[in-house]
PDB file of C-alpha atoms in Angstrom:
ATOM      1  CA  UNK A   1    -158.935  -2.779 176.436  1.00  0.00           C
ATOM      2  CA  UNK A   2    -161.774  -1.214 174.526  1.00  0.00           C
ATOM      3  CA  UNK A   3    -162.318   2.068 177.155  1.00  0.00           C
ATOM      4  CA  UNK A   4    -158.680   2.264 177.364  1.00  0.00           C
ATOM      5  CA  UNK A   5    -158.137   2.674 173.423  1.00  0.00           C
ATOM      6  CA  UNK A   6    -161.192   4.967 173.606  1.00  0.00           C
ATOM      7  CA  UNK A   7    -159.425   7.202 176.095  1.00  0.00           C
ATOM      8  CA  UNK A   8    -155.878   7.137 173.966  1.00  0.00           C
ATOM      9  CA  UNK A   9    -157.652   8.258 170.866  1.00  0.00           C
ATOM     10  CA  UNK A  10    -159.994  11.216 172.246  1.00  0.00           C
ATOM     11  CA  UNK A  11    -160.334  13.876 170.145  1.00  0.00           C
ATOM     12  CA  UNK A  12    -158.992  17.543 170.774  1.00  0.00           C
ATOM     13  CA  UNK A  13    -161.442  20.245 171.665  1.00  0.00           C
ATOM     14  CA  UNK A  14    -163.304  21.080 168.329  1.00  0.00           C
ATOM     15  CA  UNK A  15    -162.774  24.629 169.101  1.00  0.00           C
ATOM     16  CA  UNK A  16    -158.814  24.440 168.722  1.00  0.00           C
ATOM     17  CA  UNK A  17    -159.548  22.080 165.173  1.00  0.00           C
ATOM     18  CA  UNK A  18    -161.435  24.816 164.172  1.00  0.00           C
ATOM     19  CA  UNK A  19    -158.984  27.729 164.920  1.00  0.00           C
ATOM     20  CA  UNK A  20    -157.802  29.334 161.773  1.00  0.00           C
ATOM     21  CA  UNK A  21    -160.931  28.704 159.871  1.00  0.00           C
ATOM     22  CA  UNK A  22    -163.603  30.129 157.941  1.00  0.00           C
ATOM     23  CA  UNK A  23    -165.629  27.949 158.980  1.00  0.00           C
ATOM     24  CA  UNK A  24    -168.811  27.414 161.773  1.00  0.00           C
ATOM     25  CA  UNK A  25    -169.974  24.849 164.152  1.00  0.00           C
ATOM     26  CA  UNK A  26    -173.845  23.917 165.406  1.00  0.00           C
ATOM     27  CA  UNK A  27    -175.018  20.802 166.889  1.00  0.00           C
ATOM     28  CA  UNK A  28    -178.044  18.786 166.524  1.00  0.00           C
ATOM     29  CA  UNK A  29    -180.068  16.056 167.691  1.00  0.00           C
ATOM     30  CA  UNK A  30    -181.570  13.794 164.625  1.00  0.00           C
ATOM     31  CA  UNK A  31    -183.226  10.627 165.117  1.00  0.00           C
ATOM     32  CA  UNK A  32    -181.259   7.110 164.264  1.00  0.00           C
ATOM     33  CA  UNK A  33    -181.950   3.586 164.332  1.00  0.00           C
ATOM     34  CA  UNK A  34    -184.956   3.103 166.015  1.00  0.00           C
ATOM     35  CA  UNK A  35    -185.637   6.307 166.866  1.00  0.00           C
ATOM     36  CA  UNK A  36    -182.723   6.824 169.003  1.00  0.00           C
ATOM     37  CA  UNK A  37    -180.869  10.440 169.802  1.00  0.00           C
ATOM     38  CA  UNK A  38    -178.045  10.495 167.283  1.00  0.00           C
ATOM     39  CA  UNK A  39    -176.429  13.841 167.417  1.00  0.00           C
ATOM     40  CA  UNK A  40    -174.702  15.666 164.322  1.00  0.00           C
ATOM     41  CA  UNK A  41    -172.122  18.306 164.389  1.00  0.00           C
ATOM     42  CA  UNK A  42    -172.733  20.823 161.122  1.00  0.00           C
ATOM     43  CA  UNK A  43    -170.355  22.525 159.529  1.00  0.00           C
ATOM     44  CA  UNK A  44    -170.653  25.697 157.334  1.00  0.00           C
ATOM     45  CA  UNK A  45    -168.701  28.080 155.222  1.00  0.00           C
ATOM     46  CA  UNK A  46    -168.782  31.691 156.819  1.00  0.00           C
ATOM     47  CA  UNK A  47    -171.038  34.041 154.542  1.00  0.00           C
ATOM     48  CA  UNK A  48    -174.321  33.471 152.559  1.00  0.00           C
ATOM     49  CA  UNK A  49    -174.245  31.876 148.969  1.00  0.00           C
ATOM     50  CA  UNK A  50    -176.572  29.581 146.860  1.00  0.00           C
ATOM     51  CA  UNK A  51    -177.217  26.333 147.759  1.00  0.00           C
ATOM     52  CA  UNK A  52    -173.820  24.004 148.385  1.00  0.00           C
ATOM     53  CA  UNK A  53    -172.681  20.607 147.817  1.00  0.00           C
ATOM     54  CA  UNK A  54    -173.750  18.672 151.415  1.00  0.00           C
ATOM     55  CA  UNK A  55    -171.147  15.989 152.631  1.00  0.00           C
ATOM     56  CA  UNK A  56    -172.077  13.674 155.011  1.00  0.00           C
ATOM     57  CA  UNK A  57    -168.734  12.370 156.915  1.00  0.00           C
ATOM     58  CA  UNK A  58    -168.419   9.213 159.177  1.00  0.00           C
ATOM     59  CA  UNK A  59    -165.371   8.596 161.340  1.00  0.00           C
ATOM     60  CA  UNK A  60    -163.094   5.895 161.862  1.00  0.00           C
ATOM     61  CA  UNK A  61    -161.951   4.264 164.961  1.00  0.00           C
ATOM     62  CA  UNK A  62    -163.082   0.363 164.218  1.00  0.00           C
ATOM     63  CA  UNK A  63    -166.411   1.174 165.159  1.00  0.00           C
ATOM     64  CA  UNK A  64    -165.755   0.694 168.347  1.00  0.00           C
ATOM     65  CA  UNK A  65    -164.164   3.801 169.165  1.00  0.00           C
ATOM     66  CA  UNK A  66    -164.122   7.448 167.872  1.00  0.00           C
ATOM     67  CA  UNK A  67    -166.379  10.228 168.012  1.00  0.00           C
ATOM     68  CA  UNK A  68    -167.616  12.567 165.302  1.00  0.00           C
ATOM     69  CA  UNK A  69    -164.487  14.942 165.629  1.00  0.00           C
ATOM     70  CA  UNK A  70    -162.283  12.192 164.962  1.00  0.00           C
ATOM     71  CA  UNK A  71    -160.443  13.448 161.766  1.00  0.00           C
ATOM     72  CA  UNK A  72    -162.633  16.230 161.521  1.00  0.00           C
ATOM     73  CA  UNK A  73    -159.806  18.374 159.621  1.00  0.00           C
ATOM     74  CA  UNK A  74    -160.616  16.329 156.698  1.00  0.00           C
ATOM     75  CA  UNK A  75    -164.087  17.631 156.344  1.00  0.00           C
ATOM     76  CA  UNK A  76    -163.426  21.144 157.836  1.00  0.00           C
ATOM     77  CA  UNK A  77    -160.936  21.481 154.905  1.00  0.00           C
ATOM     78  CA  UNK A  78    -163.150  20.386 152.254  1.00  0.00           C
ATOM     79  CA  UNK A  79    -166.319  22.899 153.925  1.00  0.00           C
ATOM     80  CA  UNK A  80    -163.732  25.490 153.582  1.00  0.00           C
ATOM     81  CA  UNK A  81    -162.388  24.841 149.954  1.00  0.00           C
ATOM     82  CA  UNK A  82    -165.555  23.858 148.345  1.00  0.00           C
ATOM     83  CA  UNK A  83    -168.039  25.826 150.239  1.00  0.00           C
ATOM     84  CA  UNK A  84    -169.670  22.590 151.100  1.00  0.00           C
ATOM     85  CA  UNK A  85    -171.766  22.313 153.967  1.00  0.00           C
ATOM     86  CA  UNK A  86    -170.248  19.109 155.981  1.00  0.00           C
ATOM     87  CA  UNK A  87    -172.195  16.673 158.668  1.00  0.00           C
ATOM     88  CA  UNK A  88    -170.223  14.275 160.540  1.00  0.00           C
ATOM     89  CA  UNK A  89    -172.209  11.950 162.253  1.00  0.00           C
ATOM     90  CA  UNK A  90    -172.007  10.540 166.096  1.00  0.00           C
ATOM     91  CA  UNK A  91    -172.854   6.926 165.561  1.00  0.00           C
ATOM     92  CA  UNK A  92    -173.130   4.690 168.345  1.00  0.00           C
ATOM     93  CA  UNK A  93    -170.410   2.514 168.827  1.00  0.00           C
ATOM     94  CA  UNK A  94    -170.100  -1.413 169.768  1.00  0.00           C
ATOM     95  CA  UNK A  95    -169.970  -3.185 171.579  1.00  0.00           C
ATOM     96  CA  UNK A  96    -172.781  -1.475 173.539  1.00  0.00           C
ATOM     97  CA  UNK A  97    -174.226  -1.050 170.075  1.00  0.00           C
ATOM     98  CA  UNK A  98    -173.991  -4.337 167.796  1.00  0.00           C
ATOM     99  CA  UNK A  99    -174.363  -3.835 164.322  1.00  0.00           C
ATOM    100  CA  UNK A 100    -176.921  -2.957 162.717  1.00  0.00           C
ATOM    101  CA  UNK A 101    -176.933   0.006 164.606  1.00  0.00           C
ATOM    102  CA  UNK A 102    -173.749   1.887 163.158  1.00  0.00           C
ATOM    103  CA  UNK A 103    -174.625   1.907 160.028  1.00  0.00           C
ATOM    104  CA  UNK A 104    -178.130   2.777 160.509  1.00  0.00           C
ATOM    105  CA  UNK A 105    -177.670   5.706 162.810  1.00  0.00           C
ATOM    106  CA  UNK A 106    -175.476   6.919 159.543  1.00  0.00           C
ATOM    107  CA  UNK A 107    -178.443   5.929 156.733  1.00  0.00           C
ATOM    108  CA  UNK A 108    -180.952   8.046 159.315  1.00  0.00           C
ATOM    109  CA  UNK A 109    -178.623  10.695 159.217  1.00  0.00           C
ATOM    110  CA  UNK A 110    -177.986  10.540 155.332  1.00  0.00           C
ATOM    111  CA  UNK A 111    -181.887  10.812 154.980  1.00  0.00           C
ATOM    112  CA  UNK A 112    -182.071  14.033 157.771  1.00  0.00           C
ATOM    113  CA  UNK A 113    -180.013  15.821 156.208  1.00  0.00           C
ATOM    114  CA  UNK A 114    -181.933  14.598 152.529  1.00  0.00           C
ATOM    115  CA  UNK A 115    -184.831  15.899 153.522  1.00  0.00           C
ATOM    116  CA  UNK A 116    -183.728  19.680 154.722  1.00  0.00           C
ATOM    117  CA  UNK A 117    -181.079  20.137 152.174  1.00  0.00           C
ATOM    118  CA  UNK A 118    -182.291  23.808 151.252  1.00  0.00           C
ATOM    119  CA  UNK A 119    -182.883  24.504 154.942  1.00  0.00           C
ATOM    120  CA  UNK A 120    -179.365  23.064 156.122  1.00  0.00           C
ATOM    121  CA  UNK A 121    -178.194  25.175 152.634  1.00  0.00           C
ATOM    122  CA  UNK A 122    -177.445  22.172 150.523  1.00  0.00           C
ATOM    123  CA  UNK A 123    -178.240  21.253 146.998  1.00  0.00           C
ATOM    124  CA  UNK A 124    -180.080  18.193 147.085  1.00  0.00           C
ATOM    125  CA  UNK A 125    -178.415  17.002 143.666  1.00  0.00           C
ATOM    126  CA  UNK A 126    -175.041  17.102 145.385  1.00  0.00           C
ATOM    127  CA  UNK A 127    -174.842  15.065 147.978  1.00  0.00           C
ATOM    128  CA  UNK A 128    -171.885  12.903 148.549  1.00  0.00           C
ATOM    129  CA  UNK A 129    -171.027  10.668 151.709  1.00  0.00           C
ATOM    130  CA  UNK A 130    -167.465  10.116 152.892  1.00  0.00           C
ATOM    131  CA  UNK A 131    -165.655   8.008 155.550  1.00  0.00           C
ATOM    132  CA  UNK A 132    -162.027   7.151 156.608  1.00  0.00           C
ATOM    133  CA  UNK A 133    -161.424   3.387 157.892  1.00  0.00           C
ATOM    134  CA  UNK A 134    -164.839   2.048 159.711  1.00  0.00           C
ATOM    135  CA  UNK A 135    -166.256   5.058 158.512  1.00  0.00           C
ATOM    136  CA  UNK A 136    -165.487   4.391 155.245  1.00  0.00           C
ATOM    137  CA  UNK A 137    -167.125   0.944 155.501  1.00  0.00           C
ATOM    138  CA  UNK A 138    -169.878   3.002 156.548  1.00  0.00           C
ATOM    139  CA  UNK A 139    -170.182   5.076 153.826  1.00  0.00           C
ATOM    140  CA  UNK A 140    -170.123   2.419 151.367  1.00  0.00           C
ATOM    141  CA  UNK A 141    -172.741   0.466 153.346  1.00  0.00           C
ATOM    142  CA  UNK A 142    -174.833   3.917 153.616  1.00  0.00           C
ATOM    143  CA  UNK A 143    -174.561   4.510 149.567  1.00  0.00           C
ATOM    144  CA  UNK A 144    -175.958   0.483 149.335  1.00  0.00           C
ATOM    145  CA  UNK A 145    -178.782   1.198 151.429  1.00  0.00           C
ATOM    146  CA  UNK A 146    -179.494   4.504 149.453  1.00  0.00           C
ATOM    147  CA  UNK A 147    -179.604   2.347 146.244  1.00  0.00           C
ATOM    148  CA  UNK A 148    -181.274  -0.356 147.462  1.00  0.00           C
ATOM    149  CA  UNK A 149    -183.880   1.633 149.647  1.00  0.00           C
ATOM    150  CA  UNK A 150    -184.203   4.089 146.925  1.00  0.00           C
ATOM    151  CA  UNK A 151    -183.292   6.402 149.162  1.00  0.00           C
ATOM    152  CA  UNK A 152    -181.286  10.145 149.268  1.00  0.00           C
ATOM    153  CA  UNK A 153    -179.589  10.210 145.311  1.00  0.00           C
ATOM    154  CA  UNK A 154    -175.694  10.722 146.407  1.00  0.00           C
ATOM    155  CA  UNK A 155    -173.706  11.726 143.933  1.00  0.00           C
ATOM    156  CA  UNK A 156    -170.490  10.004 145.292  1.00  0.00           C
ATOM    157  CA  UNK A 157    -168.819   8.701 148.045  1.00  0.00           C
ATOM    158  CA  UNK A 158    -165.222   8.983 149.041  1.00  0.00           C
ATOM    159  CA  UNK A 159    -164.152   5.933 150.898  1.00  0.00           C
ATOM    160  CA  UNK A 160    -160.462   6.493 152.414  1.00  0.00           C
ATOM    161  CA  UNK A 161    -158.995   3.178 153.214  1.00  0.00           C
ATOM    162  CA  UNK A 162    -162.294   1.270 154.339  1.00  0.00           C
ATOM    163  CA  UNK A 163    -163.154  -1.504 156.416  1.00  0.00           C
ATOM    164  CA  UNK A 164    -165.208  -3.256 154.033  1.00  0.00           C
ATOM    165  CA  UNK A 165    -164.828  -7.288 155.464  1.00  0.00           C
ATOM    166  CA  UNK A 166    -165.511  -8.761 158.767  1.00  0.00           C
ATOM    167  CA  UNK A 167    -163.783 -11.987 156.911  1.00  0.00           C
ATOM    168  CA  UNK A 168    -160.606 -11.183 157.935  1.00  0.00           C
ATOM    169  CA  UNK A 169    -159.062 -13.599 154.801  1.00  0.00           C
ATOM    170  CA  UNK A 170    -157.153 -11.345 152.488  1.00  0.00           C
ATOM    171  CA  UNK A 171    -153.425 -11.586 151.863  1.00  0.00           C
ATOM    172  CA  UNK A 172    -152.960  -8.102 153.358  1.00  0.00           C
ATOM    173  CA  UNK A 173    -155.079  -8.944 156.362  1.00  0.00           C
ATOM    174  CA  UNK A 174    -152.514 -11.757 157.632  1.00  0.00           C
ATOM    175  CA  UNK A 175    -150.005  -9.617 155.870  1.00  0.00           C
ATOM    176  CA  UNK A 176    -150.267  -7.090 158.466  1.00  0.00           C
ATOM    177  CA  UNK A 177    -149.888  -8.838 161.600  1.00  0.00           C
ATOM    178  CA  UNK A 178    -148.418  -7.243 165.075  1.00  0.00           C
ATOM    179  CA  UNK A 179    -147.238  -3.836 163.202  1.00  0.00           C
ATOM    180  CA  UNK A 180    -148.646  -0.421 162.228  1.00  0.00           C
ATOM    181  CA  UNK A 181    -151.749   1.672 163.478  1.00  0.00           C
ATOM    182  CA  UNK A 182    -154.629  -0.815 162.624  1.00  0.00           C
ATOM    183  CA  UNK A 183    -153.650  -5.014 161.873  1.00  0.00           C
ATOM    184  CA  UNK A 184    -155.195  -8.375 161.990  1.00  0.00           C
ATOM    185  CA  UNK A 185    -155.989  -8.331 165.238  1.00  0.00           C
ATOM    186  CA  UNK A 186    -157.340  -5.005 165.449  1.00  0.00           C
ATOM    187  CA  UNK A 187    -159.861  -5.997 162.450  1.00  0.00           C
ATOM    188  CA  UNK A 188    -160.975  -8.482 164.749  1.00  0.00           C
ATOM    189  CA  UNK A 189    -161.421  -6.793 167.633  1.00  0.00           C
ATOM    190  CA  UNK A 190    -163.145  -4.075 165.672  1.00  0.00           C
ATOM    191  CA  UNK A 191    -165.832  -7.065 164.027  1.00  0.00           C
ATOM    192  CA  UNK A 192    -166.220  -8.782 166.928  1.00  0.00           C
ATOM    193  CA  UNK A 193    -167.071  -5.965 169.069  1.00  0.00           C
ATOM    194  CA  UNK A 194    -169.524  -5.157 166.411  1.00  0.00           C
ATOM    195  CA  UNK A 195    -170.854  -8.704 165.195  1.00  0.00           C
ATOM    196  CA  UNK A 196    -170.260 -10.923 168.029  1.00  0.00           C
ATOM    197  CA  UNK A 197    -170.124 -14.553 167.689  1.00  0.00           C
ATOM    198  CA  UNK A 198    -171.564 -13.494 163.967  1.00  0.00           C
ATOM    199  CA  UNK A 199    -168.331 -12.324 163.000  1.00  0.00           C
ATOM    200  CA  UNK A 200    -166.946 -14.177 160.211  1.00  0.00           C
ATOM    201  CA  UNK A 201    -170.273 -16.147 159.791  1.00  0.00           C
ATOM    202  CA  UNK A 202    -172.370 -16.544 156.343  1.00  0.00           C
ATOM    203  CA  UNK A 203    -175.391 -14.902 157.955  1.00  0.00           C
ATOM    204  CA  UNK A 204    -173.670 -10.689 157.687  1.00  0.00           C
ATOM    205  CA  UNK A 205    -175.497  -7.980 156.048  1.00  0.00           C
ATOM    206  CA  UNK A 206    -173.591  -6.955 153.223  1.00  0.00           C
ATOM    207  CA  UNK A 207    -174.458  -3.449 154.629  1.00  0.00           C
ATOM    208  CA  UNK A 208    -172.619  -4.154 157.488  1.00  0.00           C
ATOM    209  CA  UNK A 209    -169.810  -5.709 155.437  1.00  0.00           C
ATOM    210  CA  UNK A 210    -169.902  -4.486 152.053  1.00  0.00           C
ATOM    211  CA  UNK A 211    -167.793  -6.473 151.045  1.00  0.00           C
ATOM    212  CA  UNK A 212    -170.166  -9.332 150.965  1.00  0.00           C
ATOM    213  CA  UNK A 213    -172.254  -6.977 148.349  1.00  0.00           C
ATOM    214  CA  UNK A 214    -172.767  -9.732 145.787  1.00  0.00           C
ATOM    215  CA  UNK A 215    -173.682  -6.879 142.913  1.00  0.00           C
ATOM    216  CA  UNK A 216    -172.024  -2.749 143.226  1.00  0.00           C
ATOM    217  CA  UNK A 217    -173.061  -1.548 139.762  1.00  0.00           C
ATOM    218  CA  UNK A 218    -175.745   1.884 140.214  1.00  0.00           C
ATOM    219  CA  UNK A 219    -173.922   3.124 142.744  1.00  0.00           C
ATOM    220  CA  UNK A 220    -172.315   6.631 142.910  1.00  0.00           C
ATOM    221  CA  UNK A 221    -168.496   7.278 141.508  1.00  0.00           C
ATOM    222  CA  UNK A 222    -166.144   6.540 144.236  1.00  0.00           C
ATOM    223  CA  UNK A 223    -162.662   6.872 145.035  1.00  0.00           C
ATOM    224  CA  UNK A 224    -160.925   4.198 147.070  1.00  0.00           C
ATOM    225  CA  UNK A 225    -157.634   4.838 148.393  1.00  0.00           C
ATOM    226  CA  UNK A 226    -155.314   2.438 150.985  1.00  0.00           C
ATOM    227  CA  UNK A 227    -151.530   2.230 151.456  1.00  0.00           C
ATOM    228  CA  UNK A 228    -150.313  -1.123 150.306  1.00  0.00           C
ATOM    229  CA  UNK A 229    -148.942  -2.089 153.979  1.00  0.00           C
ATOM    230  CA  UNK A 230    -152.742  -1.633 155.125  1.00  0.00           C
ATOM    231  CA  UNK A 231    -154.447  -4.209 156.354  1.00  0.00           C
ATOM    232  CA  UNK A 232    -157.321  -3.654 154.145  1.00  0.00           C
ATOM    233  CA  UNK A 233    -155.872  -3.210 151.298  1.00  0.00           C
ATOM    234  CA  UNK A 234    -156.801  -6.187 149.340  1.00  0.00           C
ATOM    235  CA  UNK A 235    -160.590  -5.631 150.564  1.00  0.00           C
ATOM    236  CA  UNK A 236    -160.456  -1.831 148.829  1.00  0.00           C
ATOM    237  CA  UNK A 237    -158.271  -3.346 145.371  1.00  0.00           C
ATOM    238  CA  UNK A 238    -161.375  -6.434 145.659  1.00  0.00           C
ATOM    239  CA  UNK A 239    -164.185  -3.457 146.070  1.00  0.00           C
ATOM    240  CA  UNK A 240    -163.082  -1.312 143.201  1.00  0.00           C
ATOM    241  CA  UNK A 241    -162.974  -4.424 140.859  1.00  0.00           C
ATOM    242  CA  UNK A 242    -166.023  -5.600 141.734  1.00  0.00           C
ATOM    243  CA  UNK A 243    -167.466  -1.981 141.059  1.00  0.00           C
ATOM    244  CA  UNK A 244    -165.877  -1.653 137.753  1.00  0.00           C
ATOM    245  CA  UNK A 245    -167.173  -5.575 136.715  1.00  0.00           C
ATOM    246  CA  UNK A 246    -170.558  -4.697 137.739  1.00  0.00           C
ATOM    247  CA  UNK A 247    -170.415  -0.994 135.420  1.00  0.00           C
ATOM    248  CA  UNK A 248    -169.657   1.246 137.986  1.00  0.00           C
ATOM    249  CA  UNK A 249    -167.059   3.983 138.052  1.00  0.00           C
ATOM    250  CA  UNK A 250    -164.004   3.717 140.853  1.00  0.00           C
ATOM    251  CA  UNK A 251    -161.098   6.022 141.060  1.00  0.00           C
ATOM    252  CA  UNK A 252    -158.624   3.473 142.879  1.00  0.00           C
ATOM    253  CA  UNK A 253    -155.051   4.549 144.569  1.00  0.00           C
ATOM    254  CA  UNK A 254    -152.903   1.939 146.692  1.00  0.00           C
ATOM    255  CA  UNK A 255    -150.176   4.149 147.620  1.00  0.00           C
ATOM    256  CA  UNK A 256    -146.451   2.243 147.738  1.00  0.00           C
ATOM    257  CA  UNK A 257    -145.063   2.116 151.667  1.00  0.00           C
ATOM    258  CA  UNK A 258    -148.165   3.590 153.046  1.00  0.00           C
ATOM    259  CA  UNK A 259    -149.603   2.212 156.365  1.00  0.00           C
ATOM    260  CA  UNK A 260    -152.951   2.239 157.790  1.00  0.00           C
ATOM    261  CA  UNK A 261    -154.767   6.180 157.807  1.00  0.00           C
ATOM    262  CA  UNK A 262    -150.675   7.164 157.152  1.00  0.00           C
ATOM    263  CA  UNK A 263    -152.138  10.758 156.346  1.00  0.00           C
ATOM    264  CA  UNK A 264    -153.631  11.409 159.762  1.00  0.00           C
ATOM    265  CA  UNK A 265    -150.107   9.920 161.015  1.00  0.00           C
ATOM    266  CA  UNK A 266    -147.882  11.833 159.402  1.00  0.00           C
ATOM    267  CA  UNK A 267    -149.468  14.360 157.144  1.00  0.00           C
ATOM    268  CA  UNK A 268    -146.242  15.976 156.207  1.00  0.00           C
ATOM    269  CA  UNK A 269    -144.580  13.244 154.731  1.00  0.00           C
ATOM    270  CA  UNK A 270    -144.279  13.587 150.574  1.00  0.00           C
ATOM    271  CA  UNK A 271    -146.595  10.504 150.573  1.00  0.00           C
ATOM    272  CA  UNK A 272    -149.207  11.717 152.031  1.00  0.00           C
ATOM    273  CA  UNK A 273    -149.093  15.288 150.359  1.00  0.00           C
ATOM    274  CA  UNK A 274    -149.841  12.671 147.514  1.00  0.00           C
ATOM    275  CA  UNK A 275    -152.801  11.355 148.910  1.00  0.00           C
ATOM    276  CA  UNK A 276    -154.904  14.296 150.308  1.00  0.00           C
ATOM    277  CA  UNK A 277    -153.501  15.892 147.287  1.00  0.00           C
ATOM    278  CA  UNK A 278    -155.298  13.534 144.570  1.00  0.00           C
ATOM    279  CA  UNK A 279    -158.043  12.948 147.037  1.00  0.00           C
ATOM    280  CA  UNK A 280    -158.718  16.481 147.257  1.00  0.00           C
ATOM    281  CA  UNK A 281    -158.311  16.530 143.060  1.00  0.00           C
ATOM    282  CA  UNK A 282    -161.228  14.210 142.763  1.00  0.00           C
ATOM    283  CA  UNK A 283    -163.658  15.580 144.488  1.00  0.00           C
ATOM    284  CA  UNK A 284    -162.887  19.055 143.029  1.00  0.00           C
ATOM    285  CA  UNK A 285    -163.475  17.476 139.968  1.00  0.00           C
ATOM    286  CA  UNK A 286    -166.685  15.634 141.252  1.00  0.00           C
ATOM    287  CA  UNK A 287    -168.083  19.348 142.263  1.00  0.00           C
ATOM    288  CA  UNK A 288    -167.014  20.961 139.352  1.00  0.00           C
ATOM    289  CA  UNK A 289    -168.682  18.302 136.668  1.00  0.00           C
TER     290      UNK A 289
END
């Protein structure tokens, strides 16, 4: 079921995502967990300028499928509108990969692209990490182990409609059962393929599952967004609570009628005009304070 999914959700040629655009493509090889290949796809503004805010981008697919042009347009928009220079990172996926490994290929990336911010063009003091569904998860894990490791300063993190809990206990997460783009038994599939018999167990890294963070106070300023027929919505609503209790600052939208990653789905509709609209907002505002 896994290779079959894979196949159904390849990306297009990053040549025809890029069409239109302002915007230019390299590739590199940059060590992950355990010293493992991990390649990153870069992605720069045309011209020369001073140094520019550096995003770091994870993709969704469960993390178990996916690759780093999944949803690229996201990040290729923001490159282009905030001169940013944007990484999106080609994790290794379970269940060949069990977990650790996701989110530390995405830490070793965070920290490669730390350490040669001038070189890659970026200002160090602006470095933000972003994710949409399991790579959302992953960002937030990423900006734990930056805190925790005292690691690469971000300066925020933009985590579109995470997967933050291998629990799989909410009221949305039974909610959203048989229907939509990503349910109940997706989640599972997607944990177990990364956790194994671990799944659901007391023993999970909170990195992993950051939901299980017991404390999210000096972290960067996020913004959270979900539709409120989304599985994880009631992780993401839990999340930004538990960031504001602890003293952190959370930008929070559930968006009425909205289904899992709605905005890839159907990016015309008014609703999710809404969405990339505010989203966008923010992090203007982020670069611009």
């Amino acid at each position: 079921m896994i290779d079959a999914l894979r196949i159904s959700t390849a990306s297009p040629p990053i040549e025809e995502t890029l069409q239109g655009h302002a915007v230019s493509h390299r590739e590199v090889s940059v060590p992950g967990h355990q010293g493992a290949d991990v390649i990153v796809s870069i992605f720069s503004p045309l011209g020369h300028g001073d140094l520019r805010p550096g995003i770091v981008h994870l993709h969704g697919g469960g993390m178990f499928m996916g690759d780093r042009f999944t949803g690229v347009d996201v990040l290729i928009d923001w490159v282009e509108r905030f001169q940013a220079v944007g990484i999106s990172v080609e994790y290794r996926l379970a269940p060949e990969h069990r977990a650790p490994t996701q989110v530390e290929d995405a830490y070793a990336a965070l920290t490669w692209v730390a350490d040669r911010a001038p070189d890659l063009g970026i200002d160090p003091s602006r470095l933000i990490v972003s994710g949409a569904s399991a790579g959302g998860g992953l960002a937030a894990g990423v900006a734990l182990l930056a805190r925790d490791r005292r690691g690469p300063a971000l300066f925020g993190q933009v985590l579109m409609y995470p997967m933050l809990d291998d629990r799989n206990e909410t009221v949305s997460s039974h909610q959203v059962n048989g229907e939509g783009l990503f349910d109940r038994t997706s989640n599972q599939t997607g944990w177990n393929a990364v956790l194994g018999a671990e799944s659901g167990s007391s023993g999970v890294s909170m990195y992993v599952a950051p939901a299980r963070a017991p404390f999210l106070g000096a972290l960067p300023p996020a913004l959270i967004e979900v539709g409120s027929v989304d599985v994880f919505r009631d992780e993401n609503v839990a999340y930004a609570s538990q960031i504001w209790a602890d003293g952190g600052v959370a930008e929070l939208h559930v968006w009425p009628g909205g289904f899992h990653a709605f905005d890839g789905a159907a990016p015309q509709s008014a609703l999710a005009r809404a969405m990339i609209g505010t989203r966008t907002a923010w992090l203007g505002r982020l670069l611009e304070a």
